[in-house]
Amino acid sequence: MASYQQRRQQVQNLLSGLQYRERSAVEIQILQLLHQIHSLRPQIDNYVFNDGTHQQLFKLEGTIPIQYRAKQYNIPVAVWLPLNFPTACPICYVTPVPGMKIKPKHMHVDGQGLVYHPYLHSWKGQQSNLVELVGTLCSVFGKDPPLFASKSKPVQQPPQQHQPPPPQSQPPLPSYSNAQSYAANSQPQMHGRAHAQSLTHSQSVPHSQPQPPPPAQPVPLPQQPQAQAQPQQAP
């Protein structure tokens, strides 16, 4: 894990080539967030706006932790900082990896992964900050996860062979149907669009108790459970 001085030097080097109006304030907020969320990576990337124009912007990409039904999961995200940040609010995306899909009609995430939330809509310059924003998203996504497992065709195994399920290093996010029913009982929006670059093969989840996840990796997601056929009774 990088030390504070190493992170600061890295952030300063990245910001030096960008035209931020309040570079010192930008640097402070980035370092505060990286101190809280070690799974985010600072970098520079090309952001494309709706009108086709593009800019080199500072981006924080990685995962943020959420707590869903007393278990921790990691949601892949990208947080872009416009050149007039912190006066202007960040642009946030959920960036699903292969095996994940964005939940349709999510209250705070559209089909392209763009995040809408009142904290972004009511962003107030020096009063709002990245740490509070990410904390808010962690809480909201914990109540209504924005991602679910995408389906894949099951692999047929020869009947005489039985392979044990692969070891599982972290718990999977709930299937879309479970997350949807849970979110219906607990309802906890800034505007902009970009062609943001999105950051494994999903597997069935064994019924044994999973091990805690490593904090910096996106979680694997399960298939939606399929009903087991009931054996027919002999007449």
Short mmCIF file of C-alpha atoms in Angstrom, two decimals:
data_model
loop_
_atom_site.label_atom_id
_atom_site.label_comp_id
_atom_site.label_asym_id
_atom_site.label_seq_id
_atom_site.Cartn_x
_atom_site.Cartn_y
_atom_site.Cartn_z
CA MET A 1 0.00 0.00 0.00
CA ALA A 2 1.37 3.40 -0.97
CA SER A 3 2.26 5.85 1.77
CA TYR A 4 0.66 9.27 2.03
CA GLN A 5 3.71 10.95 0.53
CA GLN A 6 3.74 8.51 -2.38
CA ARG A 7 0.05 9.09 -3.07
CA ARG A 8 0.51 12.84 -2.81
CA GLN A 9 3.43 12.82 -5.24
CA GLN A 10 1.46 10.69 -7.69
CA VAL A 11 -1.58 12.98 -7.52
CA GLN A 12 0.56 16.11 -7.92
CA ASN A 13 2.29 14.64 -10.96
CA LEU A 14 -1.04 13.82 -12.59
CA LEU A 15 -2.56 17.21 -11.83
CA SER A 16 0.48 19.10 -13.14
CA GLY A 17 -0.50 18.36 -16.74
CA LEU A 18 -4.15 19.40 -16.33
CA GLN A 19 -5.78 22.83 -16.32
CA TYR A 20 -7.65 22.76 -13.01
CA ARG A 21 -8.60 26.21 -11.77
CA GLU A 22 -8.33 25.30 -8.08
CA ARG A 23 -5.56 22.70 -8.15
CA SER A 24 -4.78 22.87 -4.44
CA ALA A 25 -8.42 22.24 -3.44
CA VAL A 26 -8.66 19.43 -5.99
CA GLU A 27 -5.52 17.78 -4.61
CA ILE A 28 -6.78 17.97 -1.02
CA GLN A 29 -10.11 16.34 -1.82
CA ILE A 30 -8.49 13.57 -3.87
CA LEU A 31 -6.03 12.72 -1.10
CA GLN A 32 -8.79 12.71 1.52
CA LEU A 33 -10.79 10.23 -0.53
CA LEU A 34 -7.79 7.99 -1.28
CA HIS A 35 -7.03 7.92 2.44
CA GLN A 36 -10.54 6.56 3.08
CA ILE A 37 -10.94 4.27 0.03
CA HIS A 38 -7.69 2.50 -0.85
CA SER A 39 -9.30 0.57 -3.73
CA LEU A 40 -9.56 3.67 -5.94
CA ARG A 41 -6.77 4.41 -8.45
CA PRO A 42 -5.92 7.97 -9.57
CA GLN A 43 -5.34 8.45 -13.30
CA ILE A 44 -5.87 10.76 -16.28
CA ASP A 45 -8.34 9.81 -19.00
CA ASN A 46 -10.20 11.30 -21.95
CA TYR A 47 -13.78 12.28 -21.13
CA VAL A 48 -16.20 12.67 -24.05
CA PHE A 49 -19.20 14.94 -23.56
CA ASN A 50 -22.64 14.62 -25.16
CA ASP A 51 -21.79 17.17 -27.84
CA GLY A 52 -18.72 15.20 -28.94
CA THR A 53 -16.13 17.45 -27.31
CA HIS A 54 -13.57 15.86 -25.05
CA GLN A 55 -11.17 16.83 -22.29
CA GLN A 56 -8.35 15.24 -20.36
CA LEU A 57 -9.69 14.92 -16.82
CA PHE A 58 -8.59 13.45 -13.52
CA LYS A 59 -10.37 10.17 -12.79
CA LEU A 60 -10.62 7.94 -9.72
CA GLU A 61 -11.40 4.39 -10.80
CA GLY A 62 -11.78 1.18 -8.80
CA THR A 63 -14.32 -0.13 -6.31
CA ILE A 64 -16.27 1.22 -3.37
CA PRO A 65 -17.52 -1.05 -0.54
CA ILE A 66 -21.18 -1.51 0.31
CA GLN A 67 -22.93 -3.45 3.06
CA TYR A 68 -25.91 -5.47 1.82
CA ARG A 69 -27.69 -7.69 4.32
CA ALA A 70 -24.71 -7.68 6.69
CA LYS A 71 -22.18 -8.69 4.00
CA GLN A 72 -19.63 -6.53 2.20
CA TYR A 73 -19.56 -6.22 -1.58
CA ASN A 74 -17.48 -4.05 -3.91
CA ILE A 75 -19.08 -1.92 -6.61
CA PRO A 76 -16.85 -0.86 -9.55
CA VAL A 77 -17.07 2.88 -10.21
CA ALA A 78 -15.36 5.78 -11.98
CA VAL A 79 -15.40 9.32 -10.57
CA TRP A 80 -14.44 12.08 -13.04
CA LEU A 81 -13.48 15.59 -11.89
CA PRO A 82 -14.36 18.43 -14.32
CA LEU A 83 -11.81 21.22 -14.72
CA ASN A 84 -13.94 23.59 -12.60
CA PHE A 85 -14.13 21.09 -9.71
CA PRO A 86 -14.77 21.57 -6.79
CA THR A 87 -17.09 24.38 -7.88
CA ALA A 88 -18.75 21.90 -10.23
CA CYS A 89 -19.79 18.48 -9.03
CA PRO A 90 -18.02 15.25 -10.06
CA ILE A 91 -19.35 12.96 -12.79
CA CYS A 92 -19.86 9.45 -11.45
CA TYR A 93 -20.39 6.15 -13.22
CA VAL A 94 -21.01 2.57 -12.17
CA THR A 95 -18.71 0.51 -14.42
CA PRO A 96 -19.75 -3.17 -14.45
CA VAL A 97 -17.09 -5.74 -15.27
CA PRO A 98 -17.86 -8.87 -17.36
CA GLY A 99 -20.45 -11.00 -15.59
CA MET A 100 -22.28 -7.97 -14.20
CA LYS A 101 -25.17 -5.92 -15.55
CA ILE A 102 -26.70 -2.64 -14.48
CA LYS A 103 -30.06 -3.07 -12.78
CA PRO A 104 -32.82 -1.75 -15.08
CA LYS A 105 -34.71 1.31 -13.89
CA HIS A 106 -32.47 1.83 -10.88
CA MET A 107 -33.43 4.93 -8.94
CA HIS A 108 -29.95 6.45 -9.07
CA VAL A 109 -28.15 4.80 -12.03
CA ASP A 110 -29.22 4.96 -15.68
CA GLY A 111 -28.66 2.30 -18.34
CA GLN A 112 -25.22 3.68 -19.23
CA GLY A 113 -24.06 3.63 -15.61
CA LEU A 114 -24.34 7.39 -15.01
CA VAL A 115 -25.13 8.13 -11.37
CA TYR A 116 -27.88 10.56 -10.36
CA HIS A 117 -28.35 11.59 -6.76
CA PRO A 118 -29.59 14.65 -4.83
CA TYR A 119 -26.12 15.08 -3.31
CA LEU A 120 -24.75 15.67 -6.82
CA HIS A 121 -27.71 17.80 -7.88
CA SER A 122 -27.32 20.06 -4.82
CA TRP A 123 -23.49 20.18 -4.92
CA LYS A 124 -22.25 23.36 -3.23
CA GLY A 125 -18.66 24.22 -4.07
CA GLN A 126 -16.56 24.28 -0.92
CA GLN A 127 -19.26 22.71 1.27
CA SER A 128 -19.62 19.44 -0.63
CA ASN A 129 -16.74 16.99 -0.97
CA LEU A 130 -15.72 13.64 -2.43
CA VAL A 131 -15.60 11.76 0.88
CA GLU A 132 -19.22 12.62 1.70
CA LEU A 133 -20.29 11.84 -1.87
CA VAL A 134 -18.76 8.37 -1.89
CA GLY A 135 -20.08 7.68 1.60
CA THR A 136 -23.56 8.59 0.39
CA LEU A 137 -23.26 6.29 -2.63
CA CYS A 138 -22.05 3.42 -0.45
CA SER A 139 -25.13 3.83 1.74
CA VAL A 140 -27.58 4.15 -1.17
CA PHE A 141 -26.12 1.22 -3.12
CA GLY A 142 -26.19 -0.89 0.04
CA LYS A 143 -29.97 -0.46 0.17
CA ASP A 144 -30.47 -0.99 -3.57
CA PRO A 145 -27.45 -2.55 -5.36
CA PRO A 146 -27.10 -1.14 -8.91
CA LEU A 147 -25.59 -4.35 -10.36
CA PHE A 148 -26.72 -7.95 -10.72
CA ALA A 149 -25.32 -11.13 -12.25
CA SER A 150 -25.72 -11.62 -15.97
CA LYS A 151 -26.92 -15.05 -17.10
CA SER A 152 -24.68 -17.51 -18.91
CA LYS A 153 -25.32 -20.93 -20.43
CA PRO A 154 -24.54 -23.67 -17.89
CA VAL A 155 -21.72 -26.05 -18.71
CA GLN A 156 -22.81 -29.68 -19.18
CA GLN A 157 -20.80 -32.16 -17.13
CA PRO A 158 -20.61 -35.92 -17.81
CA PRO A 159 -22.93 -37.73 -15.36
CA GLN A 160 -20.18 -40.06 -14.09
CA GLN A 161 -17.91 -37.18 -13.14
CA HIS A 162 -18.41 -34.78 -10.33
CA GLN A 163 -16.25 -31.70 -9.92
CA PRO A 164 -16.40 -29.90 -6.58
CA PRO A 165 -17.35 -26.22 -6.80
CA PRO A 166 -14.39 -23.83 -7.01
CA PRO A 167 -13.34 -22.17 -3.75
CA GLN A 168 -15.01 -18.85 -3.23
CA SER A 169 -12.94 -15.98 -1.93
CA GLN A 170 -15.74 -13.51 -1.35
CA PRO A 171 -19.55 -13.43 -1.19
CA PRO A 172 -21.47 -12.72 -4.40
CA LEU A 173 -23.80 -9.82 -4.91
CA PRO A 174 -27.45 -10.87 -4.74
CA SER A 175 -29.29 -11.74 -7.91
CA TYR A 176 -31.40 -9.06 -9.53
CA SER A 177 -34.66 -10.59 -8.34
CA ASN A 178 -33.54 -10.63 -4.69
CA ALA A 179 -32.12 -7.12 -4.85
CA GLN A 180 -35.26 -5.81 -6.50
CA SER A 181 -37.59 -7.26 -3.89
CA TYR A 182 -35.41 -6.00 -1.06
CA ALA A 183 -35.16 -2.49 -2.53
CA ALA A 184 -38.94 -2.21 -2.83
CA ASN A 185 -39.15 -1.91 0.98
CA SER A 186 -36.41 0.71 1.36
CA GLN A 187 -36.22 3.65 -1.00
CA PRO A 188 -33.40 5.92 0.04
CA GLN A 189 -30.66 12.38 -9.01
CA MET A 190 -27.04 16.12 -11.86
CA HIS A 191 -27.00 15.45 -15.45
CA GLY A 192 -24.25 14.62 -17.96
CA ARG A 193 -23.14 11.77 -20.18
CA ALA A 194 -19.88 10.38 -21.44
CA HIS A 195 -18.46 7.46 -23.34
CA ALA A 196 -16.57 6.32 -20.24
CA GLN A 197 -14.42 3.27 -20.69
CA SER A 198 -15.85 0.44 -18.59
CA LEU A 199 -13.54 -1.54 -16.74
CA THR A 200 -15.51 -12.91 -15.04
CA HIS A 201 -17.55 -15.66 -16.15
CA SER A 202 -20.22 -15.97 -13.48
CA GLN A 203 -20.48 -19.20 -11.55
CA SER A 204 -23.10 -20.87 -9.43
CA VAL A 205 -22.63 -20.22 -5.76
CA PRO A 206 -22.16 -23.15 -3.37
CA HIS A 207 -24.35 -23.26 -0.31
CA SER A 208 -21.43 -23.26 2.10
CA GLN A 209 -20.61 -20.12 4.07
CA PRO A 210 -18.40 -17.83 1.86
CA GLN A 211 -15.18 -16.31 3.04
CA PRO A 212 -14.89 -12.50 3.52
CA PRO A 213 -13.92 -10.62 0.31
CA PRO A 214 -10.62 -8.87 -0.32
CA PRO A 215 -11.57 -5.17 -0.30
CA ALA A 216 -9.99 -4.07 -3.59
CA GLN A 217 -11.45 -6.54 -6.10
CA PRO A 218 -14.88 -6.40 -7.77
CA VAL A 219 -17.04 -9.18 -6.41
CA PRO A 220 -18.17 -12.12 -8.57
CA LEU A 221 -21.89 -12.26 -9.03
CA PRO A 222 -24.14 -15.36 -8.87
CA GLN A 223 -26.68 -16.69 -11.33
CA GLN A 224 -30.29 -16.29 -10.39
CA PRO A 225 -31.29 -19.50 -8.53
CA GLN A 226 -33.19 -22.02 -10.65
CA ALA A 227 -35.99 -24.11 -9.24
CA GLN A 228 -35.05 -27.76 -8.83
CA ALA A 229 -37.32 -30.31 -10.46
CA GLN A 230 -39.29 -32.45 -7.99
CA PRO A 231 -38.96 -36.25 -8.48
CA GLN A 232 -42.10 -37.91 -9.69
CA GLN A 233 -43.70 -40.52 -7.49
CA ALA A 234 -44.27 -43.97 -8.87
CA PRO A 235 -47.95 -44.74 -9.53
#
